[in-house]
Coordinates of C-alpha atoms in Angstrom, one line a residue:
X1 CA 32.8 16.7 -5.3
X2 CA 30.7 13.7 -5.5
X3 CA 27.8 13.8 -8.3
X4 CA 24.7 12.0 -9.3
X5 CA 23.7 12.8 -13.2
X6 CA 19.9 11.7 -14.4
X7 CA 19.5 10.8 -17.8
X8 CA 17.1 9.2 -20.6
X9 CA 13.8 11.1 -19.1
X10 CA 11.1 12.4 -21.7
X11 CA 8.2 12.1 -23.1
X12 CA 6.1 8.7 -23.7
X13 CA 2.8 7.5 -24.5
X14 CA 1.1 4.7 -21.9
X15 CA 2.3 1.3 -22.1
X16 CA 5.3 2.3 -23.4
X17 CA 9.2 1.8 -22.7
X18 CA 11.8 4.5 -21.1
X19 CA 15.1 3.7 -19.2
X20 CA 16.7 6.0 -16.9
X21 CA 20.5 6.1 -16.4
X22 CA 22.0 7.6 -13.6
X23 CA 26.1 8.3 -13.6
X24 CA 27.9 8.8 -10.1
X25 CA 31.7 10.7 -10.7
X26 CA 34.0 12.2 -8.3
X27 CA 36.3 11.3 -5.3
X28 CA 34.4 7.4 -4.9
X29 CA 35.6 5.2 -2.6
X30 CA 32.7 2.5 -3.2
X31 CA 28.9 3.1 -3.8
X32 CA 26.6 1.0 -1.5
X33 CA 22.4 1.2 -2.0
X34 CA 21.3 2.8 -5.2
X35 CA 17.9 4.0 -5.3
X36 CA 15.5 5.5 -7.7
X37 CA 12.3 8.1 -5.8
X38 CA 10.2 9.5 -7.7
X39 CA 7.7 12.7 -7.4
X40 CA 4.4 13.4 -8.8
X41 CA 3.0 16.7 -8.5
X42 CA 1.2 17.4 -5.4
X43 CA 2.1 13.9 -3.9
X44 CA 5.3 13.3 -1.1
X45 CA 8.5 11.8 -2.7
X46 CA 8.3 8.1 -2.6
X47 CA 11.0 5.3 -3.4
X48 CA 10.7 3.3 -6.1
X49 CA 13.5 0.6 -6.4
X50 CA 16.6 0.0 -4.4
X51 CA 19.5 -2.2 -5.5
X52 CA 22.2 -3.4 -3.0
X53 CA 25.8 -3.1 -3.8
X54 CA 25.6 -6.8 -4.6
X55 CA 22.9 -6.4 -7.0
X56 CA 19.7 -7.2 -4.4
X57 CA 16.7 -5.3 -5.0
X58 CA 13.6 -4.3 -4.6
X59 CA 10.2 -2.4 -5.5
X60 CA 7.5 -0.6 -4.8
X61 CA 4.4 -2.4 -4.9
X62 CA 2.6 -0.2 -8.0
X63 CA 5.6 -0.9 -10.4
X64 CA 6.5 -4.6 -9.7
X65 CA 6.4 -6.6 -12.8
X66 CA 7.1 -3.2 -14.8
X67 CA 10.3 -1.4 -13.9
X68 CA 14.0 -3.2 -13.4
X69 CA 16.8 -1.7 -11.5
X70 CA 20.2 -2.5 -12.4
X71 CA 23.9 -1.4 -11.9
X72 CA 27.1 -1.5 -13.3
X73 CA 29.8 -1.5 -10.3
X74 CA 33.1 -0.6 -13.1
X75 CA 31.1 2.5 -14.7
X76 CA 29.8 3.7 -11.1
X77 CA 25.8 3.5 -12.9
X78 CA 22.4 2.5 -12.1
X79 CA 19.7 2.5 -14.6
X80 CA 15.4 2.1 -14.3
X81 CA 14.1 0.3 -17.3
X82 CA 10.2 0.9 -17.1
X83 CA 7.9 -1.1 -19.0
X84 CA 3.7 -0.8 -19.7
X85 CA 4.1 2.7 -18.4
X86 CA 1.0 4.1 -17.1
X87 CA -0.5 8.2 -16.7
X88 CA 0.3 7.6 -13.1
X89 CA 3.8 6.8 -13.6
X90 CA 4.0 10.7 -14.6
X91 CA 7.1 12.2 -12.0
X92 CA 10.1 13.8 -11.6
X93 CA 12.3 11.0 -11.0
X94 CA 15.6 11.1 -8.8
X95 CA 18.7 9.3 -8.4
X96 CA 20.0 8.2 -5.0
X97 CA 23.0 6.6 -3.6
X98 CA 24.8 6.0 -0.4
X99 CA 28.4 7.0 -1.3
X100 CA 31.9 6.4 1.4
X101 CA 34.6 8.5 -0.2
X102 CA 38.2 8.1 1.2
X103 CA 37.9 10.5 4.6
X104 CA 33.9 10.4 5.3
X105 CA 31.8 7.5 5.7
X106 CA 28.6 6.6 4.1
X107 CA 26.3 9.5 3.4
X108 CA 23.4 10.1 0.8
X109 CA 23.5 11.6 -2.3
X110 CA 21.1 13.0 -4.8
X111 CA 20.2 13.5 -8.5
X112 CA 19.3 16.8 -9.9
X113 CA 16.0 15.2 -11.0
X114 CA 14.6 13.8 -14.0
X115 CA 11.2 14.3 -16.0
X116 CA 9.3 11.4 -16.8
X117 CA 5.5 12.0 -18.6
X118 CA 3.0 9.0 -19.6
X119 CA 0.7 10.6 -22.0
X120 CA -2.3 8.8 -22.0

């Protein structure tokens, strides 16, 4: 079975540094889009970076200039460096990836969830 593992959430004060790492294992066949969401209490889940599979990406507009999204295609991970974190950063933060194993095509899959908190 294909999995997505979060790691590196916690606890930081504002304008401080976290980076999230997020470890896909299982039957791969190649790993396309990798995405990071995010959710903040009582608000939908909304998407905050997407890298392509050849290293394109892109943001959201409140964390431009703050967060990088990278991968690394030989250890099957995508990480979220987030800079000058604010309060509203605050969220349970998801890993996401489109995922073709050897006998299904392309299909999304999801991260357990991760806590990120920006004490002010």
């Amino acid at each position: 079975q294909v999995q997505l593992v979060e790691s590196g959430g916690g606890l930081v004060q504002a304008g401080g540094s976290l980076r999230l790492s997020c470890a896909a294992s299982g039957s791969i066949f190649r790993i396309n889009a990798m995405r990071w969401y995010r959710q903040a209490p009582g608000k939908q889940r909304e998407l905050v970076a997407t890298i392509t599979s050849v290293g394109i990406s892109n943001y959201a507009d409140s964390v431009k200039g703050r967060f990088t999204i990278s991968r690394d295609n030989a250890k099957q991970m995508v990480s979220l460096q987030m800079n000058s974190l604010k309060p509203e950063d605050t969220a349970v933060y998801y890993c996401n990836a489109d995922i073709e194993t050897a006998i299904f095509r392309p299909r999304e899959y999801w991260g357990q969830g991760i806590q990120v908190t920006v004490s002010s």
